Coordinates of C-alpha atoms and ligand atoms in Angstrom, one line a residue:
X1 CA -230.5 -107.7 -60.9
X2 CA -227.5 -106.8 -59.0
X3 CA -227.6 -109.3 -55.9
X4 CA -225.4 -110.6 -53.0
X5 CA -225.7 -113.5 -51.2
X6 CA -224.3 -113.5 -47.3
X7 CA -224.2 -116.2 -45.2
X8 CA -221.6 -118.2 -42.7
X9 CA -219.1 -120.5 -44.3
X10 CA -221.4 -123.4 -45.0
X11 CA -224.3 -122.0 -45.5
X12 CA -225.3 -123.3 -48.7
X13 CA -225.0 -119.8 -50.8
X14 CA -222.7 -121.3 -53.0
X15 CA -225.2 -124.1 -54.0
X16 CA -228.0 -121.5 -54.2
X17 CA -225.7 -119.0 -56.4
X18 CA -225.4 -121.9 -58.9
X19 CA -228.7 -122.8 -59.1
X20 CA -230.1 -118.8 -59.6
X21 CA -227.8 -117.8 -61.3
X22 CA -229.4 -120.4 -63.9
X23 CA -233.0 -118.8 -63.5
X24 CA -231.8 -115.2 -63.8
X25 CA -229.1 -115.9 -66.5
X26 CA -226.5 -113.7 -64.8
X27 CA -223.0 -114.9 -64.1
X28 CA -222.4 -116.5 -60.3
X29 CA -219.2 -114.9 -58.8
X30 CA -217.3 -116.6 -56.2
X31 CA -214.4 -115.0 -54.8
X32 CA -213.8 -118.1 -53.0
X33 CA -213.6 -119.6 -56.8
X34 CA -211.3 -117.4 -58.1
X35 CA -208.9 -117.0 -55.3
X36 CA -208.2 -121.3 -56.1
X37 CA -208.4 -121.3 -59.6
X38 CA -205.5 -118.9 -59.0
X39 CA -203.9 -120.6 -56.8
X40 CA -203.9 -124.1 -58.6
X41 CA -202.8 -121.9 -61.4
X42 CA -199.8 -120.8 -59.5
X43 CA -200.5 -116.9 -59.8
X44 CA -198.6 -114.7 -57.2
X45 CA -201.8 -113.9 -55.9
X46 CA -203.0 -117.9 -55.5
X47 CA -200.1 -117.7 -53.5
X48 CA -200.6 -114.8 -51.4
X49 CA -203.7 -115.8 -50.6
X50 CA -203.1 -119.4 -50.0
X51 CA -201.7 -118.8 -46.0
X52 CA -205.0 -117.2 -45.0
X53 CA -207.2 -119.6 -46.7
X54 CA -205.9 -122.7 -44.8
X55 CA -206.2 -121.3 -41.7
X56 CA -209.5 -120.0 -42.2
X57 CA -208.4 -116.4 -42.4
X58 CA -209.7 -113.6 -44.3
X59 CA -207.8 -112.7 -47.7
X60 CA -206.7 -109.2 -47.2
X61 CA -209.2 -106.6 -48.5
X62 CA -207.1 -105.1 -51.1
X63 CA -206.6 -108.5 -52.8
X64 CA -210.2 -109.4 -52.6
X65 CA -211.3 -105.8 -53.8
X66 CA -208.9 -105.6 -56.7
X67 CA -210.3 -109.2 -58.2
X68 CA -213.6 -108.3 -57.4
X69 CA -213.3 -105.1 -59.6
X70 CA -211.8 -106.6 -63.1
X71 CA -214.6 -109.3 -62.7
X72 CA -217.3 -106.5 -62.4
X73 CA -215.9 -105.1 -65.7
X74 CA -216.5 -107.6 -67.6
X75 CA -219.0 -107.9 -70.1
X76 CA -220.9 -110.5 -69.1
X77 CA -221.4 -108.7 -65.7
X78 CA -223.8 -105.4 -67.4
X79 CA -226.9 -107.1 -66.9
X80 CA -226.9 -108.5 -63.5
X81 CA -224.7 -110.7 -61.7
X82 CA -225.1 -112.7 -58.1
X83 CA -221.8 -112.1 -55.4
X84 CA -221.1 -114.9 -53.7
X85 CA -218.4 -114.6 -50.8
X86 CA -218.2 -110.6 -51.3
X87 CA -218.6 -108.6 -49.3
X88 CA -217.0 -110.3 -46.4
X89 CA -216.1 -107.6 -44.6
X90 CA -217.7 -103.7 -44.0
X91 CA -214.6 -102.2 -46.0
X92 CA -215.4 -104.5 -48.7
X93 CA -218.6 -103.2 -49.0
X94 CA -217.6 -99.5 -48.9
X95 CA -215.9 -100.2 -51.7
X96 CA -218.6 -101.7 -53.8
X97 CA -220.4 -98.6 -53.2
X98 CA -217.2 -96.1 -54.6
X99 CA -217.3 -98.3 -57.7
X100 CA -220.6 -97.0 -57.9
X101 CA -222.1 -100.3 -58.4
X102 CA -226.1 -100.2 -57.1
X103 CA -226.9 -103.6 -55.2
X104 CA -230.5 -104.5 -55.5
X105 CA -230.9 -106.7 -53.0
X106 CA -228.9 -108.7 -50.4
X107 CA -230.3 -112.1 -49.2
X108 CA -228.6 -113.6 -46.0
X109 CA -229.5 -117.9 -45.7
X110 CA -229.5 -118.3 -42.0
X111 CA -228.0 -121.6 -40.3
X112 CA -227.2 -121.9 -36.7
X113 CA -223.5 -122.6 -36.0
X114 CA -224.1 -126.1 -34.8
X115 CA -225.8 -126.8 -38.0
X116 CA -222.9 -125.7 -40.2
X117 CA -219.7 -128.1 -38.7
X118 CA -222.3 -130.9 -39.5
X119 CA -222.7 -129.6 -43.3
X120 CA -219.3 -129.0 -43.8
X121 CA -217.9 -132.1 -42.7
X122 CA -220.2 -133.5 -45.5
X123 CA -219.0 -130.9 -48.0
X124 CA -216.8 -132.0 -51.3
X125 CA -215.9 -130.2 -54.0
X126 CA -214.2 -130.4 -57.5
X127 CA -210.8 -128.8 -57.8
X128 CA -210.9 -129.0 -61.8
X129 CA -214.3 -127.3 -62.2
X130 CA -215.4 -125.4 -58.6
X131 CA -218.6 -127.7 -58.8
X132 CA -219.8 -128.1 -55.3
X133 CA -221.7 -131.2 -53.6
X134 CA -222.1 -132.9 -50.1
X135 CA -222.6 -137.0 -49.2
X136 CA -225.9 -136.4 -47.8
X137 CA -227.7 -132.9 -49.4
X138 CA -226.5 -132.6 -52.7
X139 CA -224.9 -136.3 -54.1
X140 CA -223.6 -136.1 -57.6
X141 CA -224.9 -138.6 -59.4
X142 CA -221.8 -140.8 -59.4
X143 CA -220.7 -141.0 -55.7
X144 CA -217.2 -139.0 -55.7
X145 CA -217.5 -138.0 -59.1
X146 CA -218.1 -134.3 -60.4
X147 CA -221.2 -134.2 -62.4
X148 CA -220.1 -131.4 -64.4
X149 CA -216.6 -132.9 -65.5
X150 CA -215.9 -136.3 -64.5
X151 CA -213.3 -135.7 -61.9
X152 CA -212.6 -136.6 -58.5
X153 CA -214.3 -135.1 -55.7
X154 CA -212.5 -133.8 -52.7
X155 CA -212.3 -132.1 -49.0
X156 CA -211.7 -129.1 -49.0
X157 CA -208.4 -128.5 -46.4
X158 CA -209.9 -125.4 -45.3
X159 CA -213.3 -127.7 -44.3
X160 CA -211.1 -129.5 -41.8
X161 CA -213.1 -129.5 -37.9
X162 CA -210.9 -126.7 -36.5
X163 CA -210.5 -124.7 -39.1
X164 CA -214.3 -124.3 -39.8
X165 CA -214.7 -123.0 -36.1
X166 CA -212.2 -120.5 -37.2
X167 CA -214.3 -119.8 -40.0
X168 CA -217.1 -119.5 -38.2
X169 CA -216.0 -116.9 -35.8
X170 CA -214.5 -115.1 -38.4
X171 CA -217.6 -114.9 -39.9
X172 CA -219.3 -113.6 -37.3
X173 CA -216.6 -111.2 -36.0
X174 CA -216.2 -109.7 -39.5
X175 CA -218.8 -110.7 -42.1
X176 CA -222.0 -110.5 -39.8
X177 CA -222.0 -106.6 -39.7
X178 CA -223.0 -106.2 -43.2
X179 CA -226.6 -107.3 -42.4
X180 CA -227.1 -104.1 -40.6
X181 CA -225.1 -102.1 -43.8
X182 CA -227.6 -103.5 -45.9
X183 CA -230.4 -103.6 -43.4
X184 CA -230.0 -100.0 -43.2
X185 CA -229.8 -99.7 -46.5
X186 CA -233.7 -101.7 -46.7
X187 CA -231.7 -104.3 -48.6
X188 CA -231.4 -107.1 -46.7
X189 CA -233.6 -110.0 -46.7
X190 CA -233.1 -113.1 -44.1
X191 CA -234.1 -116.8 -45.3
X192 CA -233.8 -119.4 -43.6
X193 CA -232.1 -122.5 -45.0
X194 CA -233.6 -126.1 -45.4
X195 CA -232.8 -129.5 -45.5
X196 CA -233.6 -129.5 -48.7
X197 CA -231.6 -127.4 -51.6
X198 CA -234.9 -126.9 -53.7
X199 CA -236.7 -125.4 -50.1
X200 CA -233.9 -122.6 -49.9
X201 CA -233.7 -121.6 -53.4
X202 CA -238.0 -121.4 -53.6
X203 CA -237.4 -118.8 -50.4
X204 CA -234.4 -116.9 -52.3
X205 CA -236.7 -116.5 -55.2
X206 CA -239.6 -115.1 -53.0
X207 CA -237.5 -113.2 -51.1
X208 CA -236.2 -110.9 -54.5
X209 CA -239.5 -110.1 -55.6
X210 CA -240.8 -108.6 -52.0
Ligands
ADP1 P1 -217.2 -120.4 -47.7 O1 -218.3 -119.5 -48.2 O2 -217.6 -121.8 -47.7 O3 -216.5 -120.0 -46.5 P2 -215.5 -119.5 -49.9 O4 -215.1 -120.5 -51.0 O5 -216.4 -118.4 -50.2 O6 -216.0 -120.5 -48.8 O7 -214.1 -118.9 -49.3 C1 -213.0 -119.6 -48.9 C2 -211.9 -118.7 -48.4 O8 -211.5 -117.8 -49.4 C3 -212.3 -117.9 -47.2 O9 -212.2 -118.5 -46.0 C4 -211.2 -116.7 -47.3 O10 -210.0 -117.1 -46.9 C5 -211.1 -116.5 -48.8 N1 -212.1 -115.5 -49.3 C6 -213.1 -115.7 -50.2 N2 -213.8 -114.6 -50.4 C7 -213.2 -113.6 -49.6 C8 -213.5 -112.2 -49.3 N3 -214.5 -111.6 -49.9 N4 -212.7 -111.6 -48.5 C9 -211.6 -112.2 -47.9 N5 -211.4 -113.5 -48.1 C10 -212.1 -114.2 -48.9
ZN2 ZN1 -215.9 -130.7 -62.0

């Protein structure tokens, strides 16, 4: 199953890609992952990328597409895989299309803006490992502590107040179009997310199967 997951900054498709890609047993791919792993490890493209990121700015597509088309290669990638944070934009999505890679289905969690700052204020994550939790939804098991690795959990700079409104209207400026690409396409499925992590990911289930 070849899948996407859309959703606003926030949204909780990170958590949800984790957690399916588990179930399915095909890899979770966040561009948002490999953009800083690159830049912690100092690439030239961790660098390029770094300006936009911090003030909630869209990587250029040609970055995003070019990373996005060596992971797709790989082997591990044949049977399935879940996008997380790509497409982000319509050109993005073109170009999914020329790589003639067949999306099965495209599952969009729904969460009203003035849901999301709350979230994301909440919102830690682990620089080491790309683990993802939050204070109040999704504790690790050691307050501040990854689960995964051990290390310390942080904020993300790019969760900062002001530059998640940025976010946000990027999101719907730019990213929000693709539900009607792949609503066209009778891809597109709309869940709403819970409070509750398990809620969201029973509905994402449902929703590949209909
Ligand atoms: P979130 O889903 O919470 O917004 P991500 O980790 O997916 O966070 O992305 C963080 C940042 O990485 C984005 O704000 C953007 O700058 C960059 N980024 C990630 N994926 C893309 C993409 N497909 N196109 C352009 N920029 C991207
Ligand atoms: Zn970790």
């Amino acid at each position: 199953m070849n899948l996407i997951l859309l959703g606003a900054p926030g949204a909780g498709k990170g958590t949800q890609a984790e957690i399916i890609c588990e179930k399915l047993s095909i890899p979770a791919i966040s561009t948002g992952n490999i953009i800083r792993e690159a830049l912690k490890n100092g690439t030239e493209m961790g660098l390029k990328a770094k300006a936009y990121m911090d003030e909630g700015k869209l990587v250029p597509d040609d970055v995003v597409i070019g990373i996005i088309r060596e992971r797709l290669s790989e082997d591990d990638c044949q049977n399935g895989f879940i996008l997380d944070g790509f497409p982000r934009t319509i050109p993005q999505a073109e170009a999914l299309d020329q790589m003639g890679i067949v999306i099965d289905r495209v599952i969009s969690i729904e969460v009203p803006d003035d849901k999301i700052a709350a979230r994301m204020a909440g919102r830690r994550v682990c620089l080491k490992c790309g683990a993802s939790y939050h204070t109040e939804y999704k504790k690790p098991a050691k307050e501040g502590i990854c689960n995964a690795c051990g290390s310390e959990l942080v904020q993300r700079k790019d969760d900062a107040p002001e530059t998640v409104l940025e976010r946000l209207h990027v999101y719907h400026e730019q990213t929000e179009p693709l539900k009607g690409y792949y609503e066209k396409a009778g891809k597109l499925r709309l869940v709403e997310g819970q409070e509750e992590v398990k809620d969201t990911t029973a509905l994402t289930l449902a929703a590949l199967n209909d």
